[in-house]
Amino acid sequence: MYRSHNCGELRASHSNTEVTLSGWVQGVRDKGFMIYIDLRDRYGITQLYFDEERTPKAIMEKASKLGREFVIQVKGNVTERASKNPNIPTGDIEVVVSELTILNSSLVPPFTIEDKTDGGDDLRMKYRYIDIRRNPVKNSLIFRSKVTQAVRNYLSNDGFIEVETPYLIKSTPEGARDFVVPSRMNEGQFYALPQSPQTFKQLLMVGGMDKYFQIVKCFRDEDLRADRQPEFTQIDCEMAFVEQEDILNVFEGLTRHLLKEVNGVEIEKFPRMLYDDAMRLYGNDKPDIRFGMEFGELNAVTQHKDFGVFNNAELVVGIAVPGGNSYTRKEIDKLIDWVKRPQVGALGMIYSRCNDDGSFKSSVDKFYDQDDLAKWAEVTGAKPGDLVCVLSGETNKVRAQLSALRMELATRLGLRDPKVFAPLWVIDFPLLELDEETGHYHAMHHPFTSPKPGQLELLDTNPGDVKANAYDLVLNGNEIGGGSIRIHDKATQAIMLKHLGFSDEDARAQFGFLMDAFEYGAPPHGGLAFGLDRLVAILGGQETIRDFIAFPKNNSGRDVMIDAPAPIDDEQLKELSLKLNLKS
């Protein structure tokens, strides 16, 4: 038996108890005639005590040679500490050591195993197995486990069946590049790793499984934006004989359960917002509604003067920044520089100060009088003491730019409290998106999403106006889940694929198995997939997913710990009938 108790377990009530502990040496304080060692495992820290009077000389010598992260086993007696430590649960006791065994020595770790470490991101990723010993990472992984178990319990209690689907599948167009896997037994042919189990969960509905879920890895070979991973985890769910309202109710219930079970927060209201309203009021389809600063469209009150910047713009739009009139001119200039960054892309920013006396002072006073600026304040909801920030340009671009500014200002103003949770359903997305480069439409979600009832005929006349029977669940400005009611009959699926540019032959080659299945009594069905990594991070009060993943990859998609991806040798290439054609 390596231990009778863990390092976070002992209390004053255990005094005069003989115990056995095992763990890592967190730190050593050698006073010469006595030695203190902090012993750590994942449960906590216990102080060990050695002194010349009670500890055999050989054990004292061995203890004096211990280094950080040595793995040791000790036996000893629990004693109440004379100088207690209120900062740790075991701070009332220490173990007077009578036996010491070194189970394994350790090199000096490349960074300190502390909550606030001296190790940079790259270094900690290279030695991730050491980084996991730190409380922030350890606790994040334990928290993820708690969320995952709560999900499984809720769905299982609601009649969902957990079914595993294959990882080695066929490449299908779902919006991102597939990771492909060569087949040795089928020369010249390849599997693909699933971007999601979409078609398989639909086939399970055809198979009568009725309520399916799976906590599953998904893979996308795409350029990694900030805080993305090439492999990620979904809570993938599907239900048969349901309409949109049924699905929203079930997964609203799951989210409410998680917030209460994991965070102790009760939320009853899950507001719903049309996609068009989300874009008009917030500039994106995943608005953070923990704070206001809704957009005010200003075309009608700005495009009547000789200010060409506004007159020539497709959209003039502004937000009211609460208390923003206190900003100095230098601070406002920095905001203007911020929106001009390439990541945002605005050409500039116009502003209007809302003074406490009801007057206004703007950067375009030459063109707009007090009555004009009062209308700006009215449209944006600005009050005395606020600052109105205005951008203009092409509608979609300027909305995205102002959305970025809104989030930046909210962060600076402390309006994005991670302990406050504001869920939101966004519904009625467009079914199709126009690719401006090619002039062709593609599915906004995926090719199996059904149009809203009664809108199928619009595909022939006004495809851009067709709404999808789709929905996203947003939490604190992050999309944590999304799904749709699926197409469940072959004829409608064929129409959809035709409008996405698939020939009959291409449709048969890509999705013949699914369309064949639809001819054998496919029920109406729909579902939703949560992004588990993102959901866990937000529930944990963070927006960075990496510390909630045991072994993440960096922004280049590399695992710097195991040095992957890596070349394979010529013999493997030959066996797989592959030949490299690398650019020098």
Coordinates of C-alpha atoms in Angstrom, one line a residue:
M1 CA 0.0 0.0 0.0
Y2 CA 1.6 3.2 -1.1
R3 CA -0.7 5.4 0.9
S4 CA -3.3 5.2 3.6
H5 CA -4.5 8.8 3.0
N6 CA -4.1 11.4 0.3
C7 CA -2.3 14.7 0.8
G8 CA -5.4 16.8 1.1
E9 CA -7.2 14.6 3.6
L10 CA -5.7 14.9 7.0
R11 CA -7.1 17.1 9.7
A12 CA -6.6 17.8 13.4
S13 CA -9.0 14.9 14.1
H14 CA -6.4 12.6 12.7
S15 CA -3.8 13.6 15.4
N16 CA -1.8 10.7 16.8
T17 CA -2.7 8.5 13.8
E18 CA 0.0 6.5 11.9
V19 CA -0.3 7.3 8.2
T20 CA 1.4 6.5 4.9
L21 CA 1.5 9.2 2.2
S22 CA 2.9 9.3 -1.3
G23 CA 3.3 12.2 -3.7
W24 CA 5.6 14.8 -5.2
V25 CA 8.0 17.1 -3.3
Q26 CA 6.6 20.6 -3.7
G27 CA 9.3 22.3 -1.7
V28 CA 12.0 21.7 0.8
R29 CA 12.9 24.1 3.7
D30 CA 16.1 22.8 5.3
K31 CA 16.9 24.5 8.6
G32 CA 19.8 22.1 9.3
F33 CA 18.6 20.6 12.6
M34 CA 15.0 20.3 11.2
I35 CA 13.6 19.9 7.7
Y36 CA 10.1 20.8 6.4
I37 CA 8.8 19.3 3.1
D38 CA 5.6 20.0 1.4
L39 CA 4.2 16.8 -0.1
R40 CA 1.7 17.2 -3.0
D41 CA -0.7 15.0 -4.9
R42 CA -3.8 16.0 -6.8
Y43 CA -5.8 16.3 -3.6
G44 CA -3.7 18.8 -1.8
I45 CA -0.5 19.4 0.2
T46 CA 0.6 18.0 3.5
Q47 CA 3.6 19.3 5.5
L48 CA 6.2 16.7 6.5
Y49 CA 8.5 17.3 9.5
F50 CA 11.9 15.9 10.2
D51 CA 14.1 16.8 13.2
E52 CA 17.4 15.6 14.7
E53 CA 15.8 14.5 18.0
R54 CA 13.0 12.2 16.6
T55 CA 14.2 11.3 13.1
P56 CA 16.9 8.7 12.5
K57 CA 20.1 10.2 11.1
A58 CA 19.9 8.2 7.8
I59 CA 16.4 9.5 7.1
M60 CA 17.5 13.1 7.9
E61 CA 20.4 12.7 5.4
K62 CA 18.0 11.3 2.8
A63 CA 15.5 14.1 3.3
S64 CA 18.2 16.7 3.0
K65 CA 19.0 15.4 -0.6
L66 CA 15.4 15.6 -1.8
G67 CA 14.7 17.9 -4.7
R68 CA 11.6 19.4 -6.2
E69 CA 9.2 16.9 -7.9
F70 CA 11.0 13.8 -6.4
V71 CA 8.3 11.1 -5.9
I72 CA 8.5 9.8 -2.3
Q73 CA 6.6 7.7 0.2
V74 CA 6.6 8.5 3.9
K75 CA 5.3 6.9 7.1
G76 CA 4.8 8.9 10.2
N77 CA 2.5 10.2 12.9
V78 CA 0.0 13.0 12.5
T79 CA 0.7 15.9 14.9
E80 CA -1.0 19.2 15.4
R81 CA 1.1 22.1 14.1
A82 CA 2.4 24.7 16.5
S83 CA 2.3 27.3 13.7
K84 CA -0.9 26.7 11.7
N85 CA -1.4 27.6 8.0
P86 CA -4.9 28.8 7.4
N87 CA -4.3 28.9 3.6
I88 CA -4.5 25.2 3.1
P89 CA -7.1 22.6 4.3
T90 CA -4.4 20.5 6.0
G91 CA -2.8 23.6 7.6
D92 CA -3.6 22.4 11.2
I93 CA -1.4 19.3 11.1
E94 CA 1.9 17.9 9.9
V95 CA 3.3 14.4 9.7
V96 CA 6.4 13.6 11.8
V97 CA 8.2 11.2 9.5
S98 CA 9.6 7.9 10.7
E99 CA 10.2 6.2 7.3
L100 CA 11.2 7.7 3.9
T101 CA 11.3 5.9 0.6
I102 CA 12.4 7.6 -2.6
L103 CA 10.2 6.1 -5.3
N104 CA 11.7 8.2 -8.1
S105 CA 14.0 11.1 -8.5
S106 CA 13.4 14.1 -10.7
L107 CA 15.4 16.5 -12.8
V108 CA 14.9 20.1 -11.8
P109 CA 11.6 21.0 -13.5
P110 CA 11.8 23.6 -16.3
F111 CA 9.3 25.9 -14.6
T112 CA 7.8 26.2 -11.1
I113 CA 4.8 24.0 -10.2
E114 CA 2.9 26.9 -8.8
D115 CA -0.5 28.6 -9.6
K116 CA 1.4 31.5 -11.1
T117 CA 4.3 29.9 -12.8
D118 CA 7.4 31.3 -14.5
G119 CA 6.9 29.1 -17.5
G120 CA 5.7 30.5 -20.8
D121 CA 3.0 28.9 -23.0
D122 CA 5.4 27.1 -25.3
L123 CA 7.5 25.7 -22.5
R124 CA 4.5 24.5 -20.6
M125 CA 3.1 22.9 -23.7
K126 CA 6.4 21.0 -24.3
Y127 CA 6.2 19.7 -20.7
R128 CA 2.5 19.4 -20.5
Y129 CA 2.7 16.3 -18.2
I130 CA 4.4 18.6 -15.7
D131 CA 2.0 21.5 -16.3
I132 CA -0.9 19.3 -15.5
R133 CA 0.4 19.1 -11.9
R134 CA -0.3 22.8 -11.5
N135 CA -3.6 23.6 -9.8
P136 CA -5.1 25.8 -12.6
V137 CA -4.7 23.0 -15.2
K138 CA -5.4 20.2 -12.8
N139 CA -8.6 21.8 -11.6
S140 CA -9.7 22.7 -15.1
L141 CA -9.4 19.0 -16.1
I142 CA -11.3 17.9 -13.0
F143 CA -14.0 20.6 -13.8
R144 CA -14.3 19.2 -17.3
S145 CA -14.9 15.7 -15.9
K146 CA -17.6 17.1 -13.7
V147 CA -19.4 18.8 -16.6
T148 CA -19.1 15.7 -18.7
Q149 CA -20.6 13.5 -16.1
A150 CA -23.4 15.9 -15.5
V151 CA -24.2 15.9 -19.2
R152 CA -24.2 12.1 -19.4
N153 CA -26.4 11.8 -16.3
Y154 CA -28.9 14.3 -17.6
L155 CA -29.2 12.9 -21.1
S156 CA -29.3 9.3 -19.9
N157 CA -32.0 10.1 -17.4
D158 CA -34.0 11.7 -20.3
G159 CA -33.9 8.5 -22.3
F160 CA -31.0 9.3 -24.6
I161 CA -28.9 6.3 -25.7
E162 CA -25.1 6.8 -26.1
V163 CA -23.9 5.3 -29.4
E164 CA -20.4 5.4 -30.8
T165 CA -19.9 6.2 -34.5
P166 CA -16.9 5.5 -36.7
Y167 CA -13.8 7.7 -36.9
L168 CA -12.6 6.3 -40.2
I169 CA -15.3 7.5 -42.7
K170 CA -15.7 8.9 -46.2
S171 CA -14.8 12.5 -47.0
T172 CA -17.8 14.7 -47.4
P173 CA -18.0 18.5 -48.0
E174 CA -19.0 20.0 -44.6
G175 CA -17.3 23.4 -44.8
A176 CA -13.8 22.7 -43.7
R177 CA -11.0 20.5 -45.0
D178 CA -10.9 16.9 -43.9
F179 CA -8.0 15.1 -42.3
V180 CA -7.4 12.1 -44.6
V181 CA -6.0 8.7 -43.7
P182 CA -4.5 6.4 -46.4
S183 CA -5.8 2.9 -46.5
R184 CA -3.1 0.2 -46.8
M185 CA -5.6 -2.5 -47.7
N186 CA -7.3 -0.4 -50.3
E187 CA -4.5 1.0 -52.4
G188 CA -5.0 4.6 -53.6
Q189 CA -8.0 5.1 -51.4
F190 CA -8.4 7.2 -48.2
Y191 CA -10.6 7.5 -45.2
A192 CA -11.4 10.9 -43.7
L193 CA -11.7 11.8 -40.0
P194 CA -15.2 13.1 -39.2
Q195 CA -15.8 16.8 -39.0
S196 CA -18.9 15.7 -37.1
P197 CA -21.0 12.5 -36.9
Q198 CA -23.7 14.2 -38.9
T199 CA -24.7 11.6 -41.4
F200 CA -24.3 8.7 -38.9
K201 CA -26.6 10.3 -36.3
Q202 CA -29.2 10.8 -39.0
L203 CA -28.8 7.1 -40.0
L204 CA -29.4 6.2 -36.3
M205 CA -32.7 8.0 -36.5
V206 CA -33.6 6.0 -39.6
G207 CA -32.6 3.0 -37.5
G208 CA -35.2 3.9 -34.9
M209 CA -32.8 4.9 -32.0
D210 CA -35.1 7.9 -31.3
K211 CA -32.8 9.7 -28.9
Y212 CA -29.0 9.5 -29.4
F213 CA -26.1 11.2 -27.9
Q214 CA -22.3 10.9 -28.0
I215 CA -19.4 12.8 -26.5
V216 CA -17.2 12.6 -29.5
K217 CA -14.0 13.8 -31.1
C218 CA -14.3 15.8 -34.3
F219 CA -11.6 16.9 -36.7
R220 CA -11.2 19.9 -39.0
D221 CA -8.0 20.6 -41.0
E222 CA -8.5 24.4 -41.1
D223 CA -6.3 27.4 -40.5
L224 CA -6.4 27.9 -36.8
R225 CA -7.8 31.1 -35.5
A226 CA -7.2 32.1 -31.9
D227 CA -8.3 29.5 -29.4
R228 CA -9.2 26.8 -32.0
Q229 CA -8.0 23.2 -32.0
P230 CA -7.8 20.9 -35.0
E231 CA -9.4 18.2 -32.9
F232 CA -12.2 19.1 -30.6
T233 CA -15.0 17.5 -28.6
Q234 CA -18.8 17.7 -29.3
I235 CA -21.8 16.7 -27.2
D236 CA -23.6 15.4 -30.3
C237 CA -27.3 14.8 -30.0
E238 CA -30.2 13.8 -32.3
M239 CA -33.9 13.1 -31.8
A240 CA -36.7 11.7 -33.9
F241 CA -40.3 12.8 -34.2
V242 CA -39.5 16.3 -33.0
E243 CA -39.9 19.9 -34.1
Q244 CA -37.7 22.9 -33.3
E245 CA -39.6 23.7 -30.1
D246 CA -39.0 20.2 -28.7
I247 CA -35.3 20.4 -29.3
L248 CA -35.0 23.9 -27.8
N249 CA -36.8 22.8 -24.7
V250 CA -34.6 19.7 -24.2
F251 CA -31.3 21.5 -24.5
E252 CA -32.4 24.5 -22.7
G253 CA -33.1 22.1 -19.9
L254 CA -29.7 20.6 -20.2
T255 CA -28.0 24.0 -20.1
R256 CA -30.1 25.0 -17.1
H257 CA -29.1 21.8 -15.4
L258 CA -25.4 22.3 -16.0
L259 CA -25.5 25.9 -14.7
K260 CA -27.2 24.8 -11.5
E261 CA -25.3 21.6 -11.0
V262 CA -21.8 22.9 -11.8
N263 CA -22.1 26.6 -11.0
G264 CA -24.9 26.8 -8.5
V265 CA -26.7 29.3 -10.8
E266 CA -30.4 29.2 -11.6
I267 CA -31.5 30.7 -14.9
E268 CA -35.1 30.5 -16.0
K269 CA -35.2 32.8 -19.0
F270 CA -33.6 31.8 -22.3
P271 CA -34.6 34.6 -24.6
R272 CA -34.9 34.0 -28.4
M273 CA -33.6 36.4 -31.1
L274 CA -34.0 36.3 -34.8
Y275 CA -30.7 36.1 -36.7
D276 CA -31.6 39.2 -38.6
D277 CA -32.1 41.1 -35.3
A278 CA -28.8 39.8 -33.9
M279 CA -26.9 41.1 -36.9
R280 CA -28.8 44.5 -36.8
L281 CA -28.5 45.1 -33.1
Y282 CA -25.1 43.5 -32.3
G283 CA -23.3 42.9 -35.6
N284 CA -22.9 39.1 -35.1
D285 CA -24.9 36.0 -34.7
K286 CA -23.6 35.2 -31.2
P287 CA -24.3 38.4 -29.2
D288 CA -23.2 38.9 -25.6
I289 CA -26.3 40.2 -23.9
R290 CA -24.8 40.6 -20.4
F291 CA -24.6 44.3 -21.3
G292 CA -26.3 46.8 -23.6
M293 CA -24.6 49.0 -26.2
E294 CA -27.1 47.9 -28.9
F295 CA -26.4 49.3 -32.3
G296 CA -28.3 52.3 -33.5
E297 CA -28.6 52.7 -37.3
L298 CA -28.0 56.3 -38.2
N299 CA -28.5 56.6 -41.9
A300 CA -31.7 58.6 -41.5
V301 CA -30.2 61.2 -39.2
T302 CA -26.7 61.5 -40.8
Q303 CA -27.1 61.4 -44.6
H304 CA -28.7 64.8 -45.0
K305 CA -25.6 67.0 -44.7
D306 CA -22.4 67.5 -46.8
F307 CA -20.4 64.9 -45.0
G308 CA -19.4 62.5 -47.8
V309 CA -18.0 59.7 -45.5
F310 CA -21.6 59.1 -44.3
N311 CA -23.4 60.0 -47.5
N312 CA -21.5 57.5 -49.5
A313 CA -21.8 54.7 -46.9
E314 CA -24.2 51.8 -47.2
L315 CA -24.6 51.8 -43.4
V316 CA -23.9 54.4 -40.7
V317 CA -24.2 52.8 -37.3
G318 CA -23.2 53.7 -33.7
I319 CA -23.2 52.6 -30.1
A320 CA -23.4 54.5 -26.8
V321 CA -20.5 53.9 -24.5
P322 CA -21.7 54.3 -20.9
G323 CA -19.6 56.9 -19.1
G324 CA -17.5 57.3 -22.2
N325 CA -17.5 61.1 -22.1
S326 CA -14.9 60.9 -19.4
Y327 CA -12.4 59.6 -22.0
T328 CA -9.7 62.0 -22.8
R329 CA -8.9 63.0 -26.4
K330 CA -5.8 60.8 -26.2
E331 CA -7.9 57.8 -25.1
I332 CA -10.4 58.4 -27.9
D333 CA -7.5 58.6 -30.4
K334 CA -6.3 55.2 -29.1
L335 CA -9.8 53.8 -29.7
I336 CA -9.6 55.1 -33.3
D337 CA -6.2 53.5 -33.8
W338 CA -7.7 50.3 -32.4
V339 CA -10.5 50.1 -35.0
K340 CA -8.0 50.9 -37.7
R341 CA -5.9 47.8 -36.9
P342 CA -5.9 45.2 -39.7
Q343 CA -7.7 42.7 -37.5
V344 CA -10.7 45.1 -37.4
G345 CA -10.2 47.0 -40.6
A346 CA -12.2 50.3 -40.1
L347 CA -11.0 53.4 -41.9
G348 CA -11.7 55.6 -38.9
M349 CA -14.3 56.4 -36.2
I350 CA -16.5 59.5 -35.7
Y351 CA -17.6 60.3 -32.1
S352 CA -19.9 62.6 -30.2
R353 CA -19.6 63.5 -26.6
C354 CA -22.8 63.7 -24.6
N355 CA -22.1 66.3 -22.0
D356 CA -23.8 66.4 -18.6
D357 CA -25.6 69.7 -19.4
G358 CA -27.3 68.1 -22.4
S359 CA -25.1 69.6 -25.0
F360 CA -22.9 67.7 -27.5
K361 CA -19.4 67.9 -28.9
S362 CA -18.4 65.8 -31.9
S363 CA -15.5 65.3 -34.2
V364 CA -17.7 66.5 -37.1
D365 CA -19.2 69.7 -35.6
K366 CA -18.5 71.3 -38.9
F367 CA -21.2 69.3 -40.5
Y368 CA -23.7 68.5 -37.7
D369 CA -25.4 70.8 -35.3
Q370 CA -26.8 70.2 -31.8
D371 CA -30.2 69.0 -33.0
D372 CA -28.4 66.5 -35.3
L373 CA -26.2 65.1 -32.5
A374 CA -29.3 64.9 -30.2
K375 CA -30.8 62.6 -32.7
W376 CA -27.6 60.5 -32.7
A377 CA -28.0 60.1 -29.0
E378 CA -31.7 59.3 -29.2
V379 CA -31.1 56.5 -31.8
T380 CA -28.2 54.9 -29.9
G381 CA -29.8 55.4 -26.5
A382 CA -27.0 57.6 -25.2
K383 CA -27.4 59.5 -22.0
P384 CA -25.5 62.5 -20.6
G385 CA -22.0 61.4 -19.7
D386 CA -21.9 58.8 -22.5
L387 CA -19.9 58.7 -25.7
V388 CA -21.4 57.9 -29.1
C389 CA -19.0 55.9 -31.4
V390 CA -20.0 55.8 -35.1
L391 CA -18.6 53.7 -37.9
S392 CA -19.7 53.6 -41.6
G393 CA -19.2 51.6 -44.7
E394 CA -20.5 48.4 -46.4
T395 CA -23.2 46.8 -44.2
N396 CA -21.7 43.5 -43.3
K397 CA -18.1 44.8 -42.8
V398 CA -19.1 47.8 -40.7
R399 CA -21.4 45.6 -38.5
A400 CA -18.5 43.2 -37.8
Q401 CA -16.1 46.2 -37.1
L402 CA -18.6 47.8 -34.6
S403 CA -19.2 44.4 -33.0
A404 CA -15.5 44.0 -32.4
L405 CA -15.4 47.5 -30.9
R406 CA -18.4 46.8 -28.7
M407 CA -16.8 43.7 -27.2
E408 CA -13.5 45.5 -26.7
L409 CA -15.2 48.4 -24.9
A410 CA -17.2 46.0 -22.7
T411 CA -14.0 44.2 -21.7
R412 CA -12.4 47.6 -20.8
L413 CA -15.4 48.7 -18.9
G414 CA -15.6 45.4 -16.9
L415 CA -19.1 44.5 -18.3
R416 CA -18.2 40.9 -19.2
D417 CA -18.4 39.3 -15.7
P418 CA -17.5 35.6 -16.1
K419 CA -19.7 34.8 -13.1
V420 CA -22.8 36.2 -14.8
F421 CA -24.4 33.9 -17.4
A422 CA -26.7 35.1 -20.2
P423 CA -27.9 32.4 -22.5
L424 CA -29.7 33.2 -25.7
W425 CA -31.2 31.2 -28.6
V426 CA -30.6 32.7 -32.1
I427 CA -33.1 31.3 -34.6
D428 CA -34.1 31.6 -38.3
F429 CA -30.7 31.7 -39.9
P430 CA -30.4 32.0 -43.6
L431 CA -30.4 28.6 -45.2
L432 CA -27.7 29.6 -47.8
E433 CA -24.8 32.0 -47.9
L434 CA -23.5 33.6 -51.0
D435 CA -19.8 33.2 -51.8
E436 CA -18.9 36.6 -53.1
E437 CA -15.8 35.3 -54.9
T438 CA -17.5 32.5 -56.8
G439 CA -21.1 33.9 -56.9
H440 CA -22.4 30.5 -55.7
Y441 CA -24.4 29.6 -52.7
H442 CA -23.3 27.2 -50.0
A443 CA -25.1 25.8 -47.0
M444 CA -24.7 28.1 -43.9
H445 CA -24.9 25.1 -41.6
H446 CA -24.6 21.9 -43.6
P447 CA -26.4 20.4 -46.7
F448 CA -28.9 18.4 -44.5
T449 CA -30.5 21.4 -42.8
S450 CA -34.2 21.8 -43.8
P451 CA -35.7 25.1 -44.8
K452 CA -38.4 26.6 -42.7
P453 CA -41.8 25.2 -43.5
G454 CA -43.3 26.6 -46.7
Q455 CA -40.1 28.1 -48.0
L456 CA -38.7 25.3 -50.2
E457 CA -40.2 26.9 -53.3
L458 CA -38.2 30.1 -52.7
L459 CA -35.0 28.2 -53.5
D460 CA -35.9 28.7 -57.2
T461 CA -36.7 32.4 -57.0
N462 CA -35.0 34.0 -54.0
P463 CA -32.5 31.5 -52.5
G464 CA -30.9 34.2 -50.3
D465 CA -34.2 34.8 -48.6
V466 CA -34.8 31.2 -47.5
K467 CA -34.6 30.7 -43.8
A468 CA -33.2 27.6 -42.2
N469 CA -35.0 25.6 -39.6
A470 CA -31.8 26.1 -37.5
Y471 CA -30.9 27.4 -34.2
D472 CA -27.8 28.3 -32.1
L473 CA -27.4 28.4 -28.4
V474 CA -25.3 31.3 -27.3
L475 CA -23.8 31.9 -23.9
N476 CA -21.9 35.0 -22.9
G477 CA -21.1 35.9 -26.5
N478 CA -20.0 32.5 -27.5
E479 CA -21.8 29.9 -29.6
I480 CA -21.8 26.8 -27.4
G481 CA -24.2 24.7 -29.5
G482 CA -26.0 24.6 -32.8
G483 CA -28.3 22.4 -34.8
S484 CA -31.3 22.2 -37.0
I485 CA -34.3 20.2 -38.1
R486 CA -32.9 17.9 -40.8
I487 CA -34.2 17.1 -44.2
H488 CA -35.7 13.6 -43.9
D489 CA -36.9 12.7 -47.4
K490 CA -35.0 12.0 -50.6
A491 CA -36.8 14.4 -52.9
T492 CA -36.1 17.5 -50.7
Q493 CA -32.6 16.4 -50.1
A494 CA -32.0 16.1 -53.8
I495 CA -33.4 19.6 -54.4
M496 CA -31.1 21.0 -51.7
L497 CA -28.0 19.4 -53.1
K498 CA -29.0 20.6 -56.6
H499 CA -29.1 24.2 -55.4
L500 CA -25.7 23.7 -53.7
G501 CA -24.2 22.9 -57.1
F502 CA -24.1 19.1 -56.8
S503 CA -24.8 17.1 -60.0
D504 CA -26.9 14.0 -59.7
E505 CA -23.7 12.0 -60.1
D506 CA -21.8 14.0 -57.4
A507 CA -24.8 13.7 -55.0
R508 CA -24.9 10.0 -55.5
A509 CA -21.2 9.6 -55.0
Q510 CA -21.1 11.7 -51.9
F511 CA -24.4 11.0 -50.2
G512 CA -26.0 8.0 -51.9
F513 CA -26.0 6.0 -48.7
L514 CA -28.0 8.6 -46.9
M515 CA -30.5 9.2 -49.7
D516 CA -31.0 5.5 -50.0
A517 CA -31.7 5.3 -46.3
F518 CA -34.3 8.0 -46.6
E519 CA -36.3 5.6 -48.9
Y520 CA -36.7 3.1 -46.0
G521 CA -39.0 5.1 -43.7
A522 CA -36.9 7.9 -42.3
P523 CA -38.7 9.8 -39.5
P524 CA -38.7 13.6 -39.1
H525 CA -35.7 14.3 -36.9
G526 CA -33.3 17.0 -35.7
G527 CA -30.6 17.7 -33.3
L528 CA -28.0 19.8 -31.7
A529 CA -24.3 19.6 -31.0
F530 CA -22.6 21.4 -28.1
G531 CA -18.9 22.3 -28.3
L532 CA -17.8 20.7 -25.1
D533 CA -14.4 22.5 -24.9
R534 CA -16.0 25.9 -25.2
L535 CA -18.9 25.1 -22.9
V536 CA -16.6 23.9 -20.2
A537 CA -14.4 26.9 -20.5
I538 CA -17.3 29.4 -20.1
L539 CA -18.8 27.5 -17.2
G540 CA -15.4 27.6 -15.7
G541 CA -15.3 31.4 -16.0
Q542 CA -12.8 31.5 -18.9
E543 CA -12.9 31.9 -22.6
T544 CA -9.7 30.1 -23.4
I545 CA -10.3 26.4 -24.1
R546 CA -6.7 25.1 -24.0
D547 CA -6.4 24.6 -20.3
F548 CA -9.5 22.5 -20.3
I549 CA -7.9 20.1 -22.8
A550 CA -5.4 17.6 -21.4
F551 CA -3.0 17.7 -24.3
P552 CA -3.8 20.6 -26.6
K553 CA -2.1 21.6 -29.8
N554 CA -0.6 25.1 -30.5
N555 CA -1.8 27.6 -33.0
S556 CA 0.0 25.8 -35.8
G557 CA -1.8 22.6 -35.0
R558 CA 1.4 21.0 -33.6
D559 CA 1.7 19.0 -30.4
V560 CA 5.1 20.3 -29.3
M561 CA 5.3 17.7 -26.5
I562 CA 5.4 14.6 -28.8
D563 CA 6.5 16.6 -31.8
A564 CA 3.6 15.8 -34.1
P565 CA 2.8 15.9 -36.9
A566 CA 6.1 14.2 -38.0
P567 CA 7.5 12.6 -41.2
I568 CA 7.0 8.9 -41.7
D569 CA 9.8 6.7 -43.2
D570 CA 10.1 5.6 -46.8
E571 CA 9.0 2.1 -46.0
Q572 CA 5.7 3.3 -44.6
L573 CA 5.2 5.5 -47.6
K574 CA 5.8 2.6 -49.9
E575 CA 3.4 0.4 -48.0
L576 CA 0.7 3.0 -48.3
S577 CA 1.5 3.6 -52.0
L578 CA 2.2 7.3 -51.3
K579 CA 4.8 9.5 -52.9
L580 CA 5.7 12.9 -51.5
N581 CA 5.9 16.0 -53.8
L582 CA 7.1 18.6 -51.4
K583 CA 7.9 22.2 -52.5
S584 CA 11.5 23.1 -51.6

